[in-house]
Amino acid sequence: MENTNPVILETTEEGVAFVILNRPDKRNAFDEMVISGLSDVFETLKSNDNIRLVFIKGAGGNFSSGGDLEYMERQARHSAEDDEIDAHDMAMMLNKLYKLPQYTVALVQGGAYGGAIGLIAACNYAIATEKSHFCFSETRLGLVPSVVAPYVLEAIGVKNARAFMPSAMPFDAHRAQAMGLVQEIAIDAQDLAKREEIIANLVFSACPSAITETNAMIDEVKDKEIDARLIKETAKIIAHRRSTEDGLEGMRAFLEKRQPKWAK
């Protein structure tokens, strides 16, 4: 029987999660059910210690076309207060993704528009295909891409944001890679699957708790002045890790020329 859930969560015994936008007939456009489904999935993954890697992708050969038109029509009839609640739900969903302790990877095929680019920017890593195409389409609709802005600006920088967000100028995978939105470009879906496997092997060679703490450390250290206080804080972080069970195991495995216990 066909799965009609707008968001599907699939997990493997090895510890990989696949979060799938599942509205292929709507090019996986966002509506309240998709936003709620993603939020629930990210909340579930946050507390799942067995999951070490999260892939996000769209069903049917497209990542996501952004906001669903029928959803936006419903929003237009809402009160200002209800509109703010809807926008806050989207913002919190993106923040849950951004703060996941696992390594997160967007697998982008086809189009990624509007809020979908926020999903990509909030991930640790992104792989697109040669035929992927992107657009911050909000201003064409008289809207402002504010909810995705914190993650997009961090990913592509202010200059690129000023070039592409106000203009709604379309761009391809190569431009997306040049600006830092995606890190790799696959030739096609088959090549994308191969690159997915390579990323999985790399992530599974790393210590899960070290990945979690590194994500948190980056969030803590970014944009801070490199002063004596920051130097001391970063020194304390690595000193603490050296004394943990995982830190000791990693160093012992290196010296003994064997795989650490977390490697699969």
PDB file of C-alpha atoms in Angstrom:
ATOM      1  CA  MET A   1       0.000   0.000   0.000  1.00  0.00           C
ATOM      2  CA  GLU A   2       1.318   3.448  -0.939  1.00  0.00           C
ATOM      3  CA  ASN A   3       2.561   5.547   1.977  1.00  0.00           C
ATOM      4  CA  THR A   4       0.526   8.777   2.074  1.00  0.00           C
ATOM      5  CA  ASN A   5       2.368  10.366   5.008  1.00  0.00           C
ATOM      6  CA  PRO A   6       3.762  13.752   3.900  1.00  0.00           C
ATOM      7  CA  VAL A   7       6.995  13.009   5.759  1.00  0.00           C
ATOM      8  CA  ILE A   8       8.482   9.520   6.039  1.00  0.00           C
ATOM      9  CA  LEU A   9      11.151   8.454   8.511  1.00  0.00           C
ATOM     10  CA  GLU A  10      13.090   5.314   7.621  1.00  0.00           C
ATOM     11  CA  THR A  11      15.909   3.962   9.777  1.00  0.00           C
ATOM     12  CA  THR A  12      18.447   1.177   9.404  1.00  0.00           C
ATOM     13  CA  GLU A  13      19.858  -1.171  12.015  1.00  0.00           C
ATOM     14  CA  GLU A  14      23.277   0.380  11.396  1.00  0.00           C
ATOM     15  CA  GLY A  15      22.062   3.789  12.575  1.00  0.00           C
ATOM     16  CA  VAL A  16      21.157   5.737   9.420  1.00  0.00           C
ATOM     17  CA  ALA A  17      17.929   7.745   9.198  1.00  0.00           C
ATOM     18  CA  PHE A  18      16.273   8.837   5.964  1.00  0.00           C
ATOM     19  CA  VAL A  19      13.843  11.743   6.245  1.00  0.00           C
ATOM     20  CA  ILE A  20      11.784  11.822   3.053  1.00  0.00           C
ATOM     21  CA  LEU A  21       9.510  14.640   1.891  1.00  0.00           C
ATOM     22  CA  ASN A  22       6.671  12.599   0.454  1.00  0.00           C
ATOM     23  CA  ARG A  23       4.389  14.750  -1.664  1.00  0.00           C
ATOM     24  CA  PRO A  24       5.743  13.954  -5.138  1.00  0.00           C
ATOM     25  CA  ASP A  25       2.513  15.046  -6.844  1.00  0.00           C
ATOM     26  CA  LYS A  26       3.055  18.507  -5.295  1.00  0.00           C
ATOM     27  CA  ARG A  27       6.827  18.472  -5.880  1.00  0.00           C
ATOM     28  CA  ASN A  28       7.156  17.959  -2.110  1.00  0.00           C
ATOM     29  CA  ALA A  29       5.850  21.446  -1.352  1.00  0.00           C
ATOM     30  CA  PHE A  30       5.565  22.589   2.263  1.00  0.00           C
ATOM     31  CA  ASP A  31       2.223  22.847   4.004  1.00  0.00           C
ATOM     32  CA  GLU A  32       1.288  22.698   7.669  1.00  0.00           C
ATOM     33  CA  MET A  33       1.341  18.889   7.650  1.00  0.00           C
ATOM     34  CA  VAL A  34       4.828  18.737   6.136  1.00  0.00           C
ATOM     35  CA  ILE A  35       6.166  21.306   8.594  1.00  0.00           C
ATOM     36  CA  SER A  36       4.561  19.501  11.534  1.00  0.00           C
ATOM     37  CA  GLY A  37       5.788  16.132  10.260  1.00  0.00           C
ATOM     38  CA  LEU A  38       9.366  17.344   9.877  1.00  0.00           C
ATOM     39  CA  SER A  39       9.272  18.931  13.313  1.00  0.00           C
ATOM     40  CA  ASP A  40       8.057  15.683  14.891  1.00  0.00           C
ATOM     41  CA  VAL A  41      10.680  13.627  13.055  1.00  0.00           C
ATOM     42  CA  PHE A  42      13.524  15.920  14.122  1.00  0.00           C
ATOM     43  CA  GLU A  43      12.272  15.817  17.701  1.00  0.00           C
ATOM     44  CA  THR A  44      12.287  11.999  17.541  1.00  0.00           C
ATOM     45  CA  LEU A  45      15.787  11.869  16.066  1.00  0.00           C
ATOM     46  CA  LYS A  46      17.188  14.275  18.647  1.00  0.00           C
ATOM     47  CA  SER A  47      16.784  11.735  21.432  1.00  0.00           C
ATOM     48  CA  ASN A  48      17.645   8.614  19.414  1.00  0.00           C
ATOM     49  CA  ASP A  49      21.181   7.628  20.385  1.00  0.00           C
ATOM     50  CA  ASN A  50      21.176   4.759  17.875  1.00  0.00           C
ATOM     51  CA  ILE A  51      21.012   7.141  14.904  1.00  0.00           C
ATOM     52  CA  ARG A  52      24.382   8.483  13.790  1.00  0.00           C
ATOM     53  CA  LEU A  53      23.608   9.930  10.358  1.00  0.00           C
ATOM     54  CA  VAL A  54      20.536  11.671   8.916  1.00  0.00           C
ATOM     55  CA  PHE A  55      19.835  12.026   5.186  1.00  0.00           C
ATOM     56  CA  ILE A  56      17.074  14.378   3.986  1.00  0.00           C
ATOM     57  CA  LYS A  57      15.641  13.988   0.492  1.00  0.00           C
ATOM     58  CA  GLY A  58      12.499  14.363  -1.586  1.00  0.00           C
ATOM     59  CA  ALA A  59      10.381  11.667  -3.183  1.00  0.00           C
ATOM     60  CA  GLY A  60       9.849  11.505  -6.925  1.00  0.00           C
ATOM     61  CA  GLY A  61      13.051  13.139  -8.149  1.00  0.00           C
ATOM     62  CA  ASN A  62      12.479  16.587  -6.640  1.00  0.00           C
ATOM     63  CA  PHE A  63      13.709  17.995  -3.347  1.00  0.00           C
ATOM     64  CA  SER A  64      10.983  20.579  -2.680  1.00  0.00           C
ATOM     65  CA  SER A  65       9.294  23.438  -4.504  1.00  0.00           C
ATOM     66  CA  GLY A  66       8.926  25.432  -1.275  1.00  0.00           C
ATOM     67  CA  GLY A  67       5.562  26.664  -0.050  1.00  0.00           C
ATOM     68  CA  ASP A  68       2.431  24.920  -1.299  1.00  0.00           C
ATOM     69  CA  LEU A  69       0.123  27.379  -3.131  1.00  0.00           C
ATOM     70  CA  GLU A  70      -3.038  26.099  -1.433  1.00  0.00           C
ATOM     71  CA  TYR A  71      -1.276  26.408   1.924  1.00  0.00           C
ATOM     72  CA  MET A  72      -0.309  29.994   1.133  1.00  0.00           C
ATOM     73  CA  GLU A  73      -3.904  30.757   0.122  1.00  0.00           C
ATOM     74  CA  ARG A  74      -5.065  29.486   3.504  1.00  0.00           C
ATOM     75  CA  GLN A  75      -2.429  31.630   5.203  1.00  0.00           C
ATOM     76  CA  ALA A  76      -3.689  34.698   3.332  1.00  0.00           C
ATOM     77  CA  ARG A  77      -7.061  34.243   5.038  1.00  0.00           C
ATOM     78  CA  HIS A  78      -5.510  33.904   8.501  1.00  0.00           C
ATOM     79  CA  SER A  79      -5.261  36.594  11.138  1.00  0.00           C
ATOM     80  CA  ALA A  80      -1.895  38.245  11.729  1.00  0.00           C
ATOM     81  CA  GLU A  81      -1.598  36.261  14.961  1.00  0.00           C
ATOM     82  CA  ASP A  82      -2.237  32.930  13.226  1.00  0.00           C
ATOM     83  CA  ASP A  83       0.230  33.845  10.483  1.00  0.00           C
ATOM     84  CA  GLU A  84       2.889  34.482  13.088  1.00  0.00           C
ATOM     85  CA  ILE A  85       2.189  31.089  14.704  1.00  0.00           C
ATOM     86  CA  ASP A  86       2.540  29.356  11.314  1.00  0.00           C
ATOM     87  CA  ALA A  87       5.825  31.146  10.603  1.00  0.00           C
ATOM     88  CA  HIS A  88       7.113  30.313  14.080  1.00  0.00           C
ATOM     89  CA  ASP A  89       6.327  26.619  13.505  1.00  0.00           C
ATOM     90  CA  MET A  90       8.459  26.687  10.350  1.00  0.00           C
ATOM     91  CA  ALA A  91      11.256  28.527  12.144  1.00  0.00           C
ATOM     92  CA  MET A  92      11.281  26.050  15.018  1.00  0.00           C
ATOM     93  CA  MET A  93      11.306  23.096  12.605  1.00  0.00           C
ATOM     94  CA  LEU A  94      14.429  24.463  10.900  1.00  0.00           C
ATOM     95  CA  ASN A  95      16.062  25.105  14.242  1.00  0.00           C
ATOM     96  CA  LYS A  96      15.396  21.519  15.357  1.00  0.00           C
ATOM     97  CA  LEU A  97      17.151  20.304  12.214  1.00  0.00           C
ATOM     98  CA  TYR A  98      20.050  22.708  12.731  1.00  0.00           C
ATOM     99  CA  LYS A  99      20.536  21.531  16.318  1.00  0.00           C
ATOM    100  CA  LEU A 100      20.323  17.788  15.696  1.00  0.00           C
ATOM    101  CA  PRO A 101      23.271  16.059  17.392  1.00  0.00           C
ATOM    102  CA  GLN A 102      23.793  13.728  14.426  1.00  0.00           C
ATOM    103  CA  TYR A 103      25.552  14.536  11.156  1.00  0.00           C
ATOM    104  CA  THR A 104      22.935  15.739   8.666  1.00  0.00           C
ATOM    105  CA  VAL A 105      23.105  15.590   4.870  1.00  0.00           C
ATOM    106  CA  ALA A 106      20.700  17.007   2.275  1.00  0.00           C
ATOM    107  CA  LEU A 107      20.442  14.948  -0.923  1.00  0.00           C
ATOM    108  CA  VAL A 108      19.141  17.377  -3.527  1.00  0.00           C
ATOM    109  CA  GLN A 109      17.595  16.284  -6.802  1.00  0.00           C
ATOM    110  CA  GLY A 110      15.520  18.515  -9.050  1.00  0.00           C
ATOM    111  CA  GLY A 111      14.278  21.798  -7.663  1.00  0.00           C
ATOM    112  CA  ALA A 112      14.831  23.390  -4.268  1.00  0.00           C
ATOM    113  CA  TYR A 113      12.883  26.613  -3.811  1.00  0.00           C
ATOM    114  CA  GLY A 114      12.089  29.000  -0.983  1.00  0.00           C
ATOM    115  CA  GLY A 115      11.912  27.310   2.400  1.00  0.00           C
ATOM    116  CA  ALA A 116      13.451  24.132   0.987  1.00  0.00           C
ATOM    117  CA  ILE A 117      16.770  25.969   0.740  1.00  0.00           C
ATOM    118  CA  GLY A 118      16.483  26.542   4.479  1.00  0.00           C
ATOM    119  CA  LEU A 119      16.476  22.772   4.992  1.00  0.00           C
ATOM    120  CA  ILE A 120      19.628  22.458   2.887  1.00  0.00           C
ATOM    121  CA  ALA A 121      21.397  25.315   4.665  1.00  0.00           C
ATOM    122  CA  ALA A 122      20.539  23.921   8.107  1.00  0.00           C
ATOM    123  CA  CYS A 123      22.277  20.600   7.341  1.00  0.00           C
ATOM    124  CA  ASN A 124      25.953  19.852   7.950  1.00  0.00           C
ATOM    125  CA  TYR A 125      26.472  18.855   4.312  1.00  0.00           C
ATOM    126  CA  ALA A 126      24.629  18.848   1.009  1.00  0.00           C
ATOM    127  CA  ILE A 127      25.015  16.974  -2.266  1.00  0.00           C
ATOM    128  CA  ALA A 128      23.163  18.141  -5.385  1.00  0.00           C
ATOM    129  CA  THR A 129      22.968  16.659  -8.858  1.00  0.00           C
ATOM    130  CA  GLU A 130      23.985  18.373 -12.100  1.00  0.00           C
ATOM    131  CA  LYS A 131      20.322  19.046 -12.887  1.00  0.00           C
ATOM    132  CA  SER A 132      19.467  20.531  -9.481  1.00  0.00           C
ATOM    133  CA  HIS A 133      18.179  24.088  -9.555  1.00  0.00           C
ATOM    134  CA  PHE A 134      17.551  26.617  -6.813  1.00  0.00           C
ATOM    135  CA  CYS A 135      15.681  29.850  -6.190  1.00  0.00           C
ATOM    136  CA  PHE A 136      14.771  32.051  -3.239  1.00  0.00           C
ATOM    137  CA  SER A 137      11.332  32.577  -4.730  1.00  0.00           C
ATOM    138  CA  GLU A 138       9.699  34.472  -1.858  1.00  0.00           C
ATOM    139  CA  THR A 139      10.068  38.010  -3.225  1.00  0.00           C
ATOM    140  CA  ARG A 140       8.232  37.030  -6.427  1.00  0.00           C
ATOM    141  CA  LEU A 141       5.237  36.439  -4.177  1.00  0.00           C
ATOM    142  CA  GLY A 142       5.698  39.685  -2.273  1.00  0.00           C
ATOM    143  CA  LEU A 143       7.190  37.809   0.681  1.00  0.00           C
ATOM    144  CA  VAL A 144      10.512  37.925   2.548  1.00  0.00           C
ATOM    145  CA  PRO A 145      12.684  34.809   3.158  1.00  0.00           C
ATOM    146  CA  SER A 146      13.204  35.705   6.809  1.00  0.00           C
ATOM    147  CA  VAL A 147      12.682  32.311   8.446  1.00  0.00           C
ATOM    148  CA  VAL A 148      15.444  30.657   6.416  1.00  0.00           C
ATOM    149  CA  ALA A 149      17.760  33.682   6.603  1.00  0.00           C
ATOM    150  CA  PRO A 150      19.812  32.715   9.711  1.00  0.00           C
ATOM    151  CA  TYR A 151      20.844  29.392   8.169  1.00  0.00           C
ATOM    152  CA  VAL A 152      21.230  30.678   4.613  1.00  0.00           C
ATOM    153  CA  LEU A 153      23.443  33.611   5.634  1.00  0.00           C
ATOM    154  CA  GLU A 154      25.639  31.267   7.632  1.00  0.00           C
ATOM    155  CA  ALA A 155      25.920  28.932   4.628  1.00  0.00           C
ATOM    156  CA  ILE A 156      26.446  31.376   1.755  1.00  0.00           C
ATOM    157  CA  GLY A 157      27.518  34.651   3.365  1.00  0.00           C
ATOM    158  CA  VAL A 158      26.007  38.121   3.257  1.00  0.00           C
ATOM    159  CA  LYS A 159      27.172  39.079  -0.253  1.00  0.00           C
ATOM    160  CA  ASN A 160      25.636  36.015  -1.908  1.00  0.00           C
ATOM    161  CA  ALA A 161      22.476  36.446   0.163  1.00  0.00           C
ATOM    162  CA  ARG A 162      22.170  40.061  -0.987  1.00  0.00           C
ATOM    163  CA  ALA A 163      22.615  38.936  -4.592  1.00  0.00           C
ATOM    164  CA  PHE A 164      20.177  36.023  -4.716  1.00  0.00           C
ATOM    165  CA  MET A 165      17.569  36.479  -1.974  1.00  0.00           C
ATOM    166  CA  PRO A 166      16.066  39.871  -2.941  1.00  0.00           C
ATOM    167  CA  SER A 167      16.231  39.211  -6.702  1.00  0.00           C
ATOM    168  CA  ALA A 168      14.755  35.678  -6.668  1.00  0.00           C
ATOM    169  CA  MET A 169      17.407  34.951  -9.296  1.00  0.00           C
ATOM    170  CA  PRO A 170      17.519  31.224 -10.165  1.00  0.00           C
ATOM    171  CA  PHE A 171      20.860  29.451  -9.862  1.00  0.00           C
ATOM    172  CA  ASP A 172      22.233  26.024 -10.708  1.00  0.00           C
ATOM    173  CA  ALA A 173      24.149  23.402  -8.739  1.00  0.00           C
ATOM    174  CA  HIS A 174      27.539  24.814  -9.682  1.00  0.00           C
ATOM    175  CA  ARG A 175      26.616  28.272  -8.414  1.00  0.00           C
ATOM    176  CA  ALA A 176      25.179  26.656  -5.270  1.00  0.00           C
ATOM    177  CA  GLN A 177      28.488  24.882  -4.703  1.00  0.00           C
ATOM    178  CA  ALA A 178      30.551  28.015  -5.381  1.00  0.00           C
ATOM    179  CA  MET A 179      28.593  29.964  -2.759  1.00  0.00           C
ATOM    180  CA  GLY A 180      28.778  27.165  -0.175  1.00  0.00           C
ATOM    181  CA  LEU A 181      25.158  26.004  -0.130  1.00  0.00           C
ATOM    182  CA  VAL A 182      26.133  22.521  -1.361  1.00  0.00           C
ATOM    183  CA  GLN A 183      29.477  20.778  -0.993  1.00  0.00           C
ATOM    184  CA  GLU A 184      29.326  18.209  -3.817  1.00  0.00           C
ATOM    185  CA  ILE A 185      27.707  17.771  -7.211  1.00  0.00           C
ATOM    186  CA  ALA A 186      26.746  14.301  -8.439  1.00  0.00           C
ATOM    187  CA  ILE A 187      26.369  13.491 -12.125  1.00  0.00           C
ATOM    188  CA  ASP A 188      23.017  11.774 -11.679  1.00  0.00           C
ATOM    189  CA  ALA A 189      20.908   9.780  -9.217  1.00  0.00           C
ATOM    190  CA  GLN A 190      23.223   6.757  -9.440  1.00  0.00           C
ATOM    191  CA  ASP A 191      26.259   8.889  -8.670  1.00  0.00           C
ATOM    192  CA  LEU A 192      24.336  10.545  -5.843  1.00  0.00           C
ATOM    193  CA  ALA A 193      23.750   7.121  -4.265  1.00  0.00           C
ATOM    194  CA  LYS A 194      27.476   6.343  -4.479  1.00  0.00           C
ATOM    195  CA  ARG A 195      28.371   9.637  -2.810  1.00  0.00           C
ATOM    196  CA  GLU A 196      25.750   8.952  -0.138  1.00  0.00           C
ATOM    197  CA  GLU A 197      27.528   5.689   0.679  1.00  0.00           C
ATOM    198  CA  ILE A 198      30.939   7.414   0.837  1.00  0.00           C
ATOM    199  CA  ILE A 199      29.590  10.009   3.301  1.00  0.00           C
ATOM    200  CA  ALA A 200      28.058   7.230   5.412  1.00  0.00           C
ATOM    201  CA  ASN A 201      31.379   5.387   5.599  1.00  0.00           C
ATOM    202  CA  LEU A 202      33.192   8.562   6.644  1.00  0.00           C
ATOM    203  CA  VAL A 203      30.651   9.457   9.317  1.00  0.00           C
ATOM    204  CA  PHE A 204      30.625   5.933  10.725  1.00  0.00           C
ATOM    205  CA  SER A 205      34.390   6.057  11.150  1.00  0.00           C
ATOM    206  CA  ALA A 206      33.974   9.057  13.456  1.00  0.00           C
ATOM    207  CA  CYS A 207      32.959   8.916  17.111  1.00  0.00           C
ATOM    208  CA  PRO A 208      29.236   9.717  17.590  1.00  0.00           C
ATOM    209  CA  SER A 209      29.741  11.676  20.813  1.00  0.00           C
ATOM    210  CA  ALA A 210      32.601  13.633  19.209  1.00  0.00           C
ATOM    211  CA  ILE A 211      30.342  14.568  16.270  1.00  0.00           C
ATOM    212  CA  THR A 212      27.664  15.754  18.687  1.00  0.00           C
ATOM    213  CA  GLU A 213      30.115  17.829  20.709  1.00  0.00           C
ATOM    214  CA  THR A 214      31.754  19.233  17.577  1.00  0.00           C
ATOM    215  CA  ASN A 215      28.375  20.420  16.287  1.00  0.00           C
ATOM    216  CA  ALA A 216      27.749  22.105  19.642  1.00  0.00           C
ATOM    217  CA  MET A 217      31.262  23.562  19.766  1.00  0.00           C
ATOM    218  CA  ILE A 218      30.924  25.168  16.324  1.00  0.00           C
ATOM    219  CA  ASP A 219      27.646  26.779  17.372  1.00  0.00           C
ATOM    220  CA  GLU A 220      29.290  28.073  20.537  1.00  0.00           C
ATOM    221  CA  VAL A 221      32.502  29.366  18.956  1.00  0.00           C
ATOM    222  CA  LYS A 222      31.230  30.915  15.702  1.00  0.00           C
ATOM    223  CA  ASP A 223      31.315  34.715  15.402  1.00  0.00           C
ATOM    224  CA  LYS A 224      33.213  35.130  18.668  1.00  0.00           C
ATOM    225  CA  GLU A 225      36.306  37.252  18.912  1.00  0.00           C
ATOM    226  CA  ILE A 226      39.481  35.168  19.165  1.00  0.00           C
ATOM    227  CA  ASP A 227      40.580  36.450  22.531  1.00  0.00           C
ATOM    228  CA  ALA A 228      42.076  34.953  25.669  1.00  0.00           C
ATOM    229  CA  ARG A 229      38.677  33.793  26.901  1.00  0.00           C
ATOM    230  CA  LEU A 230      37.852  31.907  23.694  1.00  0.00           C
ATOM    231  CA  ILE A 231      41.326  30.372  23.576  1.00  0.00           C
ATOM    232  CA  LYS A 232      40.852  29.096  27.120  1.00  0.00           C
ATOM    233  CA  GLU A 233      37.376  27.734  26.367  1.00  0.00           C
ATOM    234  CA  THR A 234      38.525  25.786  23.300  1.00  0.00           C
ATOM    235  CA  ALA A 235      41.528  24.397  25.172  1.00  0.00           C
ATOM    236  CA  LYS A 236      39.204  23.161  27.924  1.00  0.00           C
ATOM    237  CA  ILE A 237      36.993  21.393  25.385  1.00  0.00           C
ATOM    238  CA  ILE A 238      39.788  19.307  23.869  1.00  0.00           C
ATOM    239  CA  ALA A 239      41.355  18.649  27.279  1.00  0.00           C
ATOM    240  CA  HIS A 240      38.039  17.317  28.555  1.00  0.00           C
ATOM    241  CA  ARG A 241      37.579  15.079  25.474  1.00  0.00           C
ATOM    242  CA  ARG A 242      41.017  13.510  25.992  1.00  0.00           C
ATOM    243  CA  SER A 243      39.909  12.251  29.407  1.00  0.00           C
ATOM    244  CA  THR A 244      36.548  10.810  28.289  1.00  0.00           C
ATOM    245  CA  GLU A 245      36.008   7.116  27.595  1.00  0.00           C
ATOM    246  CA  ASP A 246      35.591   7.802  23.880  1.00  0.00           C
ATOM    247  CA  GLY A 247      38.630  10.065  23.756  1.00  0.00           C
ATOM    248  CA  LEU A 248      40.803   7.466  25.451  1.00  0.00           C
ATOM    249  CA  GLU A 249      39.438   4.710  23.215  1.00  0.00           C
ATOM    250  CA  GLY A 250      40.172   6.722  20.080  1.00  0.00           C
ATOM    251  CA  MET A 251      43.759   7.434  21.089  1.00  0.00           C
ATOM    252  CA  ARG A 252      44.356   3.821  22.171  1.00  0.00           C
ATOM    253  CA  ALA A 253      42.968   2.522  18.868  1.00  0.00           C
ATOM    254  CA  PHE A 254      45.248   4.869  16.936  1.00  0.00           C
ATOM    255  CA  LEU A 255      48.345   3.811  18.880  1.00  0.00           C
ATOM    256  CA  GLU A 256      47.409   0.128  18.645  1.00  0.00           C
ATOM    257  CA  LYS A 257      46.690   0.469  14.905  1.00  0.00           C
ATOM    258  CA  ARG A 258      43.157  -0.914  15.153  1.00  0.00           C
ATOM    259  CA  GLN A 259      39.639   0.346  14.522  1.00  0.00           C
ATOM    260  CA  PRO A 260      37.943   2.117  17.472  1.00  0.00           C
ATOM    261  CA  LYS A 261      34.855   0.462  18.912  1.00  0.00           C
ATOM    262  CA  TRP A 262      32.445   2.850  17.182  1.00  0.00           C
ATOM    263  CA  ALA A 263      33.765   2.182  13.648  1.00  0.00           C
ATOM    264  CA  LYS A 264      31.486   0.050  11.463  1.00  0.00           C
TER     265      LYS A 264
END
